[in-house]
Amino acid sequence: MNRTQTPSGKTGASMIRGSAISLGVRLLDLPSRYGFHLLIAAALGVVETGNFYIVFSTMVALAGFGRLGIDQALTRQLAMDVASGQYGAVRPAIRRALWHVFLASAAISILLAGGAALFANDILRKPALVVPLMLGALSFVPQNLGAAMAGALAGLQRVGFSQMIYSWLWPAIFCVAATPLAATGRLTVANTLVLTAASFTVAAIVGAVLLRRSLREVPHRGAHDTAAEPGYAAVLGLLKSGLSLFSLELTKLLITSAPAIVLGIVASSRETGLFALAWRLALVVNILISGVTGMAAPRFASLYARQDIAALERSAAQAIGLVLCLALPVTLGMLIVPQFLLGLFGHGFDDGASALRVLALGQITAACFTAMPELLGMTAHTRALMRVNAASVVVLLAGLAVLAPMGGSTGASVAASLAIAVNGAAAAWAARRLLGVSPFTVLWRWTAGRLVKR
């Protein structure tokens, strides 16, 4: 493999510039996404917030089965098609992806709506959540269609637009709509879920408009176009790629949502509420990781398509370094003054301080392995990625089974942080073995060299 094609200075400048744009867009999450959580916490209180997050976490977990990783597969496919000049394949791939995401999401919506009573009464043993679970089913189709369009925008290198649709637009819309209800004391779990579905719908419409405009700049035919695959073959290829990448998404979804669902089953709504708010606060670091990864993932696919492994390694190292520089001050704050930070959400939430400290340690570990799982996925090492994710899920579920009943929100936090650490470290080891890259080593040597020069 070629390790010297792209000059390091050019690659570095491009990576840092693109990541800065992506991060700038993702940092809009802070007022919008945290406005979303703050409104809910302030208006509902600890117990009702716990009930909301039991439903919301269920929605997050099931939503992934409506995408099946197709949004990420689309990002990789479009990035490779554009890099190789096969422009004629771009539009058919987008149409196929949107259609299959719609079908899968509709099926998941029907499943949740039909099974809401069984889940709420017999598993959660919380009958009051039957209607909220049904309302949650309204979000799947618009949410996942928006995610598929965001994946297409990322593959076309419209990273800012992609991150807007993926992350901050829908909570911003929610905040605008929900603020009057919260101010007048009329915000409930039910109308919160209805507003969430409406916000996803508006975001999907905006994504469709942006994607349509971006496609105007993509030629309908390319000089290197090959014969088109038969429809069924193209669909199977997209689904196969998507399902492989879905193992990564499923792992993230389970780490994000399983602790709250398990706490909803084995503990009180109060414990669920404490964990949910601590987790959302810890995910400030995840905003930084996702922002850089959103830029890095299509770049990984493009560099691997050109077999430029040296540039691939540098890009991965730069992604880790950028996130660490930004994440360290944030996690220090969570470790030193967790009660103060949680108290901003309202009375009673500061009891989750121990959970926040544990989650902060997990997030700094995640920052050390920024984009490592995505590196495997974007370089077609999907079997290795699936093994890494399977190990992470086993650690998560075993940890929750043992620790959540005993330790409540803190025990669930330990299980989630252990799974995050296993996922990142195992992905970094697999990348070194399969690709011969060691981004953290490159970053360490660069940092040590700078310190010696000083």
Short mmCIF file of C-alpha atoms in Angstrom, two decimals:
data_model
loop_
_atom_site.label_atom_id
_atom_site.label_comp_id
_atom_site.label_asym_id
_atom_site.label_seq_id
_atom_site.Cartn_x
_atom_site.Cartn_y
_atom_site.Cartn_z
CA MET A 1 0.00 0.00 0.00
CA ASN A 2 1.17 3.48 -0.83
CA ARG A 3 2.07 5.53 2.23
CA THR A 4 3.42 8.68 0.55
CA GLN A 5 0.92 9.99 -2.00
CA THR A 6 -0.48 13.06 -0.29
CA PRO A 7 1.76 15.74 1.25
CA SER A 8 1.27 15.81 5.01
CA GLY A 9 0.93 19.59 5.20
CA LYS A 10 -1.88 19.67 2.66
CA THR A 11 -3.69 16.75 4.31
CA GLY A 12 -3.31 18.27 7.75
CA ALA A 13 -4.56 21.71 6.77
CA SER A 14 -7.52 20.24 4.92
CA MET A 15 -8.43 17.95 7.80
CA ILE A 16 -8.19 20.66 10.45
CA ARG A 17 -10.13 23.15 8.33
CA GLY A 18 -12.88 20.67 7.55
CA SER A 19 -13.09 19.52 11.17
CA ALA A 20 -13.30 23.12 12.35
CA ILE A 21 -16.29 23.69 10.07
CA SER A 22 -17.93 20.47 11.19
CA LEU A 23 -17.27 21.27 14.85
CA GLY A 24 -18.61 24.78 14.45
CA VAL A 25 -21.85 23.37 13.15
CA ARG A 26 -22.03 20.67 15.84
CA LEU A 27 -21.41 23.24 18.59
CA LEU A 28 -24.81 24.63 17.68
CA ASP A 29 -25.91 21.49 19.55
CA LEU A 30 -25.08 23.24 22.79
CA PRO A 31 -27.89 25.83 22.74
CA SER A 32 -30.32 23.65 20.77
CA ARG A 33 -29.86 20.10 22.09
CA TYR A 34 -29.17 21.23 25.65
CA GLY A 35 -32.05 23.63 25.42
CA PHE A 36 -34.12 20.55 24.59
CA HIS A 37 -32.92 18.69 27.70
CA LEU A 38 -33.13 21.77 29.93
CA LEU A 39 -36.71 22.49 28.90
CA ILE A 40 -37.77 18.92 29.58
CA ALA A 41 -36.00 18.71 32.93
CA ALA A 42 -37.26 22.10 34.14
CA ALA A 43 -40.84 21.49 33.03
CA LEU A 44 -41.30 17.84 33.98
CA GLY A 45 -39.25 17.31 37.15
CA VAL A 46 -37.08 14.30 38.03
CA VAL A 47 -39.74 11.54 37.93
CA GLU A 48 -41.58 12.63 34.77
CA THR A 49 -38.22 13.33 33.12
CA GLY A 50 -37.34 9.72 33.91
CA ASN A 51 -40.57 8.57 32.28
CA PHE A 52 -39.86 10.66 29.20
CA TYR A 53 -36.34 9.27 28.82
CA ILE A 54 -37.54 5.68 29.17
CA VAL A 55 -39.72 6.33 26.09
CA PHE A 56 -37.11 8.45 24.32
CA SER A 57 -34.39 5.84 24.87
CA THR A 58 -36.68 3.17 23.47
CA MET A 59 -37.20 5.37 20.43
CA VAL A 60 -33.46 5.89 20.02
CA ALA A 61 -32.78 2.16 20.20
CA LEU A 62 -35.50 1.19 17.71
CA ALA A 63 -34.78 4.04 15.29
CA GLY A 64 -31.53 2.36 14.30
CA PHE A 65 -33.45 -0.64 13.00
CA GLY A 66 -35.28 1.72 10.67
CA ARG A 67 -31.98 2.89 9.18
CA LEU A 68 -30.06 -0.41 9.24
CA GLY A 69 -26.83 1.54 8.76
CA ILE A 70 -27.94 2.59 5.28
CA ASP A 71 -27.26 6.28 6.00
CA GLN A 72 -23.60 5.46 6.81
CA ALA A 73 -23.30 3.07 3.87
CA LEU A 74 -24.62 5.86 1.65
CA THR A 75 -21.97 8.25 2.98
CA ARG A 76 -19.21 5.78 2.13
CA GLN A 77 -20.66 4.87 -1.26
CA LEU A 78 -21.14 8.45 -2.41
CA ALA A 79 -17.71 9.52 -1.18
CA MET A 80 -16.11 6.69 -3.16
CA ASP A 81 -18.25 7.34 -6.27
CA VAL A 82 -17.39 11.04 -6.30
CA ALA A 83 -13.69 10.38 -5.61
CA SER A 84 -13.52 7.92 -8.52
CA GLY A 85 -15.57 10.09 -10.92
CA GLN A 86 -18.54 7.69 -11.12
CA TYR A 87 -21.15 10.44 -10.90
CA GLY A 88 -23.81 8.44 -12.68
CA ALA A 89 -24.15 6.17 -9.66
CA VAL A 90 -24.88 8.96 -7.18
CA ARG A 91 -28.59 9.64 -7.72
CA PRO A 92 -29.73 6.01 -8.05
CA ALA A 93 -27.91 5.17 -4.79
CA ILE A 94 -29.69 7.99 -2.96
CA ARG A 95 -33.12 6.95 -4.28
CA ARG A 96 -32.59 3.32 -3.27
CA ALA A 97 -31.40 4.32 0.20
CA LEU A 98 -34.36 6.61 0.88
CA TRP A 99 -36.89 4.01 -0.25
CA HIS A 100 -35.50 1.24 1.94
CA VAL A 101 -35.14 3.51 4.96
CA PHE A 102 -38.80 4.51 4.54
CA LEU A 103 -39.97 0.88 4.41
CA ALA A 104 -37.90 -0.21 7.41
CA SER A 105 -38.92 2.83 9.47
CA ALA A 106 -42.60 2.33 8.74
CA ALA A 107 -42.31 -1.28 9.90
CA ILE A 108 -40.63 -0.23 13.16
CA SER A 109 -43.32 2.41 13.76
CA ILE A 110 -46.06 -0.21 13.41
CA LEU A 111 -44.14 -2.59 15.69
CA LEU A 112 -43.77 -0.05 18.51
CA ALA A 113 -47.33 1.25 18.25
CA GLY A 114 -48.73 -2.29 18.26
CA GLY A 115 -46.51 -3.53 21.08
CA ALA A 116 -46.69 -0.45 23.32
CA ALA A 117 -49.24 -1.94 25.74
CA LEU A 118 -47.30 -5.20 26.14
CA PHE A 119 -43.99 -3.40 26.68
CA ALA A 120 -45.35 -0.84 29.14
CA ASN A 121 -47.54 -3.20 31.17
CA ASP A 122 -45.58 -6.46 31.25
CA ILE A 123 -41.92 -5.44 30.86
CA LEU A 124 -41.59 -1.92 32.24
CA ARG A 125 -44.55 -2.38 34.60
CA LYS A 126 -45.44 1.26 34.01
CA PRO A 127 -48.96 1.34 32.44
CA ALA A 128 -48.91 5.14 32.17
CA LEU A 129 -46.32 4.84 29.39
CA VAL A 130 -48.59 3.04 26.89
CA VAL A 131 -49.77 6.22 25.14
CA PRO A 132 -46.35 7.93 25.22
CA LEU A 133 -44.80 4.88 23.56
CA MET A 134 -47.44 5.01 20.82
CA LEU A 135 -46.73 8.70 20.29
CA GLY A 136 -43.02 7.96 20.11
CA ALA A 137 -43.68 5.74 17.08
CA LEU A 138 -44.61 8.86 15.08
CA SER A 139 -40.97 9.97 14.93
CA PHE A 140 -39.32 7.04 13.15
CA VAL A 141 -40.14 7.80 9.50
CA PRO A 142 -39.20 11.51 9.46
CA GLN A 143 -36.22 10.99 11.76
CA ASN A 144 -34.68 8.23 9.65
CA LEU A 145 -35.41 9.82 6.27
CA GLY A 146 -33.67 12.93 7.58
CA ALA A 147 -30.72 10.80 8.70
CA ALA A 148 -30.47 9.17 5.26
CA MET A 149 -30.43 12.58 3.58
CA ALA A 150 -27.80 13.75 6.06
CA GLY A 151 -25.72 10.69 5.14
CA ALA A 152 -26.01 11.62 1.46
CA LEU A 153 -24.95 15.20 2.18
CA ALA A 154 -21.89 13.93 4.09
CA GLY A 155 -20.92 11.70 1.17
CA LEU A 156 -21.14 14.73 -1.13
CA GLN A 157 -18.79 16.58 1.29
CA ARG A 158 -21.58 18.92 2.48
CA VAL A 159 -20.53 18.23 6.05
CA GLY A 160 -22.01 21.36 7.60
CA PHE A 161 -25.45 20.69 6.14
CA SER A 162 -25.16 17.03 7.09
CA GLN A 163 -24.40 17.78 10.73
CA MET A 164 -27.24 20.31 10.84
CA ILE A 165 -29.80 17.69 9.79
CA TYR A 166 -28.25 14.92 11.87
CA SER A 167 -27.89 16.81 15.10
CA TRP A 168 -29.01 20.32 15.94
CA LEU A 169 -31.85 21.44 13.67
CA TRP A 170 -34.63 19.29 15.12
CA PRO A 171 -33.91 20.17 18.79
CA ALA A 172 -33.70 23.85 17.82
CA ILE A 173 -37.14 23.62 16.22
CA PHE A 174 -38.42 21.80 19.30
CA CYS A 175 -37.12 24.51 21.63
CA VAL A 176 -38.86 27.25 19.66
CA ALA A 177 -42.17 25.35 19.72
CA ALA A 178 -41.95 24.07 23.31
CA THR A 179 -40.82 27.22 25.12
CA PRO A 180 -44.33 28.76 25.35
CA LEU A 181 -45.72 25.49 26.71
CA ALA A 182 -42.93 25.18 29.27
CA ALA A 183 -43.38 28.80 30.34
CA THR A 184 -47.10 28.26 30.97
CA GLY A 185 -46.69 24.90 32.70
CA ARG A 186 -48.43 22.93 29.95
CA LEU A 187 -45.49 20.86 28.71
CA THR A 188 -46.19 17.17 29.37
CA VAL A 189 -44.59 13.88 28.34
CA ALA A 190 -47.28 13.40 25.67
CA ASN A 191 -47.04 16.78 23.93
CA THR A 192 -43.24 16.66 24.24
CA LEU A 193 -43.27 13.50 22.10
CA VAL A 194 -45.68 15.04 19.57
CA LEU A 195 -43.46 18.11 19.24
CA THR A 196 -40.43 15.84 18.82
CA ALA A 197 -42.08 14.08 15.85
CA ALA A 198 -43.06 17.42 14.31
CA SER A 199 -39.49 18.71 14.71
CA PHE A 200 -38.05 15.65 12.97
CA THR A 201 -40.52 16.20 10.12
CA VAL A 202 -39.48 19.82 9.55
CA ALA A 203 -35.79 18.84 9.71
CA ALA A 204 -36.34 16.11 7.10
CA ILE A 205 -38.01 18.59 4.76
CA VAL A 206 -35.08 20.98 5.12
CA GLY A 207 -32.70 18.09 4.45
CA ALA A 208 -34.55 17.23 1.24
CA VAL A 209 -34.26 20.81 0.01
CA LEU A 210 -30.52 20.98 0.79
CA LEU A 211 -29.83 17.61 -0.84
CA ARG A 212 -31.68 18.63 -3.97
CA ARG A 213 -29.62 21.81 -4.22
CA SER A 214 -26.36 19.94 -3.61
CA LEU A 215 -27.13 17.46 -6.38
CA ARG A 216 -27.30 20.32 -8.90
CA GLU A 217 -23.50 20.49 -8.70
CA VAL A 218 -23.07 16.75 -9.35
CA PRO A 219 -22.91 15.76 -13.04
CA HIS A 220 -25.40 13.16 -14.22
CA ARG A 221 -22.61 11.27 -15.97
CA GLY A 222 -18.92 10.85 -15.18
CA ALA A 223 -15.91 10.01 -17.34
CA HIS A 224 -15.25 6.88 -15.29
CA ASP A 225 -18.82 5.58 -15.02
CA THR A 226 -19.10 1.80 -15.26
CA ALA A 227 -22.06 -0.27 -16.32
CA ALA A 228 -24.89 0.08 -13.83
CA GLU A 229 -25.59 -2.87 -11.58
CA PRO A 230 -29.00 -4.50 -11.83
CA GLY A 231 -31.45 -2.96 -9.39
CA TYR A 232 -31.61 -5.93 -7.03
CA ALA A 233 -27.80 -6.26 -6.98
CA ALA A 234 -27.36 -2.60 -6.13
CA VAL A 235 -29.96 -2.85 -3.37
CA LEU A 236 -28.30 -5.94 -1.89
CA GLY A 237 -24.92 -4.22 -2.03
CA LEU A 238 -26.22 -1.19 -0.18
CA LEU A 239 -28.00 -3.32 2.42
CA LYS A 240 -24.95 -5.55 2.94
CA SER A 241 -22.73 -2.53 3.46
CA GLY A 242 -25.35 -0.88 5.65
CA LEU A 243 -25.85 -3.92 7.86
CA SER A 244 -22.11 -4.20 8.39
CA LEU A 245 -21.92 -0.56 9.45
CA PHE A 246 -25.13 -1.01 11.44
CA SER A 247 -23.22 -3.07 13.98
CA LEU A 248 -21.34 0.13 14.86
CA GLU A 249 -24.50 2.17 15.01
CA LEU A 250 -26.30 -0.47 17.05
CA THR A 251 -23.47 -0.45 19.56
CA LYS A 252 -23.72 3.34 19.91
CA LEU A 253 -27.49 3.17 20.18
CA LEU A 254 -27.34 0.52 22.88
CA ILE A 255 -24.71 2.43 24.86
CA THR A 256 -26.89 5.53 24.59
CA SER A 257 -30.28 3.99 25.27
CA ALA A 258 -29.97 0.60 26.99
CA PRO A 259 -28.97 1.97 30.43
CA ALA A 260 -32.11 4.11 30.68
CA ILE A 261 -34.33 1.25 29.46
CA VAL A 262 -32.76 -1.23 31.90
CA LEU A 263 -33.09 1.28 34.76
CA GLY A 264 -36.73 1.71 33.77
CA ILE A 265 -37.19 -2.01 34.27
CA VAL A 266 -35.10 -2.67 37.41
CA ALA A 267 -35.16 0.72 39.16
CA SER A 268 -37.40 3.73 39.69
CA SER A 269 -38.23 6.52 37.27
CA ARG A 270 -36.22 8.80 39.57
CA GLU A 271 -33.02 6.76 39.06
CA THR A 272 -33.69 6.77 35.33
CA GLY A 273 -34.09 10.55 35.38
CA LEU A 274 -30.83 11.03 37.28
CA PHE A 275 -28.91 8.85 34.85
CA ALA A 276 -30.55 10.40 31.78
CA LEU A 277 -29.57 13.96 32.69
CA ALA A 278 -26.04 13.00 33.74
CA TRP A 279 -25.64 11.10 30.46
CA ARG A 280 -26.91 13.99 28.38
CA LEU A 281 -24.47 16.33 30.09
CA ALA A 282 -21.57 13.92 29.54
CA LEU A 283 -22.49 13.75 25.87
CA VAL A 284 -21.13 17.28 25.43
CA VAL A 285 -17.89 15.43 24.69
CA ASN A 286 -19.70 13.24 22.21
CA ILE A 287 -20.71 16.38 20.31
CA LEU A 288 -17.01 17.10 19.81
CA ILE A 289 -16.29 13.50 18.81
CA SER A 290 -19.22 13.37 16.39
CA GLY A 291 -18.33 16.71 14.84
CA VAL A 292 -14.79 15.62 13.99
CA THR A 293 -15.88 12.11 13.00
CA GLY A 294 -18.49 13.56 10.65
CA MET A 295 -15.68 15.21 8.71
CA ALA A 296 -13.19 12.37 9.07
CA ALA A 297 -15.39 9.42 8.00
CA PRO A 298 -15.91 10.39 4.32
CA ARG A 299 -12.25 11.46 4.17
CA PHE A 300 -11.22 8.01 5.39
CA ALA A 301 -13.27 6.40 2.61
CA SER A 302 -11.79 8.70 -0.03
CA LEU A 303 -8.17 8.20 1.11
CA TYR A 304 -8.62 4.44 1.34
CA ALA A 305 -10.08 4.37 -2.18
CA ARG A 306 -6.79 5.96 -3.33
CA GLN A 307 -4.80 3.58 -1.07
CA ASP A 308 -3.10 6.56 0.59
CA ILE A 309 -2.53 4.91 3.96
CA ALA A 310 -0.01 7.50 5.19
CA ALA A 311 -2.55 10.29 4.78
CA LEU A 312 -5.20 8.06 6.34
CA GLU A 313 -3.06 7.62 9.46
CA ARG A 314 -2.32 11.34 9.70
CA SER A 315 -5.99 12.24 9.34
CA ALA A 316 -6.95 9.82 12.12
CA ALA A 317 -4.24 11.22 14.41
CA GLN A 318 -5.37 14.78 13.75
CA ALA A 319 -8.95 13.83 14.58
CA ILE A 320 -7.90 12.40 17.96
CA GLY A 321 -5.66 15.36 18.78
CA LEU A 322 -8.31 17.94 17.95
CA VAL A 323 -10.95 16.23 20.10
CA LEU A 324 -8.59 15.76 23.05
CA CYS A 325 -7.63 19.43 23.06
CA LEU A 326 -11.29 20.41 23.28
CA ALA A 327 -12.56 17.61 25.51
CA LEU A 328 -10.08 17.74 28.39
CA PRO A 329 -11.28 21.06 29.88
CA VAL A 330 -14.92 19.94 29.57
CA THR A 331 -14.38 16.62 31.34
CA LEU A 332 -12.35 18.28 34.09
CA GLY A 333 -15.36 20.46 34.84
CA MET A 334 -17.58 17.38 35.06
CA LEU A 335 -15.15 15.69 37.44
CA ILE A 336 -14.62 18.71 39.70
CA VAL A 337 -18.06 20.38 39.93
CA PRO A 338 -20.67 17.79 38.86
CA GLN A 339 -23.27 18.94 41.42
CA PHE A 340 -23.20 22.49 40.14
CA LEU A 341 -23.55 21.43 36.49
CA LEU A 342 -26.44 19.04 37.16
CA GLY A 343 -28.14 21.60 39.39
CA LEU A 344 -28.55 23.82 36.34
CA PHE A 345 -31.22 21.40 35.11
CA GLY A 346 -33.36 21.86 38.21
CA HIS A 347 -33.85 20.76 41.80
CA GLY A 348 -32.94 17.15 42.61
CA PHE A 349 -30.77 16.42 39.58
CA ASP A 350 -27.53 17.08 41.52
CA ASP A 351 -28.00 13.66 43.14
CA GLY A 352 -26.60 12.23 39.90
CA ALA A 353 -23.10 13.64 40.55
CA SER A 354 -21.44 10.24 41.00
CA ALA A 355 -22.95 9.01 37.73
CA LEU A 356 -21.67 12.11 35.91
CA ARG A 357 -18.12 11.59 37.18
CA VAL A 358 -18.08 8.00 35.93
CA LEU A 359 -19.57 9.00 32.57
CA ALA A 360 -17.00 11.78 32.18
CA LEU A 361 -14.19 9.23 32.53
CA GLY A 362 -15.86 7.12 29.84
CA GLN A 363 -16.12 10.09 27.51
CA ILE A 364 -12.45 11.06 27.83
CA THR A 365 -11.62 7.45 26.96
CA ALA A 366 -13.86 7.76 23.90
CA ALA A 367 -12.00 10.94 22.91
CA CYS A 368 -8.69 9.03 22.96
CA PHE A 369 -10.11 6.70 20.30
CA THR A 370 -11.99 9.26 18.22
CA ALA A 371 -13.20 7.83 14.88
CA MET A 372 -11.42 4.50 15.31
CA PRO A 373 -14.56 2.37 14.78
CA GLU A 374 -15.51 4.58 11.80
CA LEU A 375 -12.00 4.07 10.39
CA LEU A 376 -12.64 0.33 10.21
CA GLY A 377 -16.07 0.83 8.67
CA MET A 378 -14.95 3.32 6.05
CA THR A 379 -12.04 1.11 4.96
CA ALA A 380 -14.27 -1.94 4.38
CA HIS A 381 -13.02 -3.90 7.39
CA THR A 382 -16.58 -4.56 8.44
CA ARG A 383 -16.07 -8.05 9.83
CA ALA A 384 -13.51 -6.77 12.29
CA LEU A 385 -15.83 -3.91 13.16
CA MET A 386 -18.67 -6.32 13.86
CA ARG A 387 -16.46 -8.37 16.20
CA VAL A 388 -15.40 -5.21 18.05
CA ASN A 389 -18.99 -4.10 18.42
CA ALA A 390 -20.17 -7.53 19.53
CA ALA A 391 -17.59 -7.52 22.33
CA SER A 392 -18.69 -4.02 23.37
CA VAL A 393 -22.36 -5.02 23.48
CA VAL A 394 -21.55 -8.10 25.60
CA VAL A 395 -19.65 -5.91 28.08
CA LEU A 396 -22.50 -3.38 28.15
CA LEU A 397 -25.32 -5.86 28.70
CA ALA A 398 -23.39 -7.93 31.23
CA GLY A 399 -22.43 -4.79 33.10
CA LEU A 400 -26.00 -3.52 33.16
CA ALA A 401 -27.34 -6.88 34.32
CA VAL A 402 -24.95 -6.92 37.27
CA LEU A 403 -24.48 -3.25 38.15
CA ALA A 404 -27.79 -1.50 37.41
CA PRO A 405 -29.88 -3.43 39.99
CA MET A 406 -27.22 -2.87 42.68
CA GLY A 407 -25.92 0.61 41.86
CA GLY A 408 -28.82 2.33 40.10
CA SER A 409 -27.73 5.29 37.99
CA THR A 410 -24.07 4.99 39.05
CA GLY A 411 -23.96 1.28 38.24
CA ALA A 412 -25.46 1.91 34.81
CA SER A 413 -22.83 4.62 34.24
CA VAL A 414 -20.01 2.20 35.02
CA ALA A 415 -21.42 -0.34 32.53
CA ALA A 416 -21.76 2.28 29.78
CA SER A 417 -18.24 3.64 30.35
CA LEU A 418 -16.69 0.17 30.28
CA ALA A 419 -18.43 -0.57 26.96
CA ILE A 420 -17.16 2.72 25.49
CA ALA A 421 -13.59 1.91 26.53
CA VAL A 422 -13.73 -1.61 25.08
CA ASN A 423 -15.19 -0.35 21.80
CA GLY A 424 -12.53 2.30 21.23
CA ALA A 425 -9.52 0.28 22.36
CA ALA A 426 -10.51 -2.80 20.37
CA ALA A 427 -11.12 -0.73 17.23
CA ALA A 428 -7.70 0.94 17.57
CA TRP A 429 -6.04 -2.47 17.96
CA ALA A 430 -7.87 -3.82 14.89
CA ALA A 431 -6.86 -0.77 12.83
CA ARG A 432 -3.21 -1.32 13.73
CA ARG A 433 -3.41 -5.02 12.83
CA LEU A 434 -5.37 -4.68 9.57
CA LEU A 435 -4.24 -1.33 8.20
CA GLY A 436 -0.86 -0.89 9.86
CA VAL A 437 -1.88 2.47 11.29
CA SER A 438 -1.41 3.71 14.84
CA PRO A 439 -2.88 7.23 15.02
CA PHE A 440 -2.40 7.65 18.77
CA THR A 441 1.30 6.77 18.42
CA VAL A 442 1.67 9.32 15.60
CA LEU A 443 -0.07 11.94 17.75
CA TRP A 444 2.15 11.16 20.75
CA ARG A 445 5.35 11.40 18.71
CA TRP A 446 4.24 14.69 17.16
CA THR A 447 3.37 16.12 20.59
CA ALA A 448 6.64 14.91 22.15
CA GLY A 449 8.60 16.41 19.26
CA ARG A 450 6.92 19.77 19.73
CA LEU A 451 7.66 19.75 23.46
CA VAL A 452 11.33 18.87 22.87
CA LYS A 453 11.72 21.74 20.41
CA ARG A 454 10.43 24.14 23.03
#
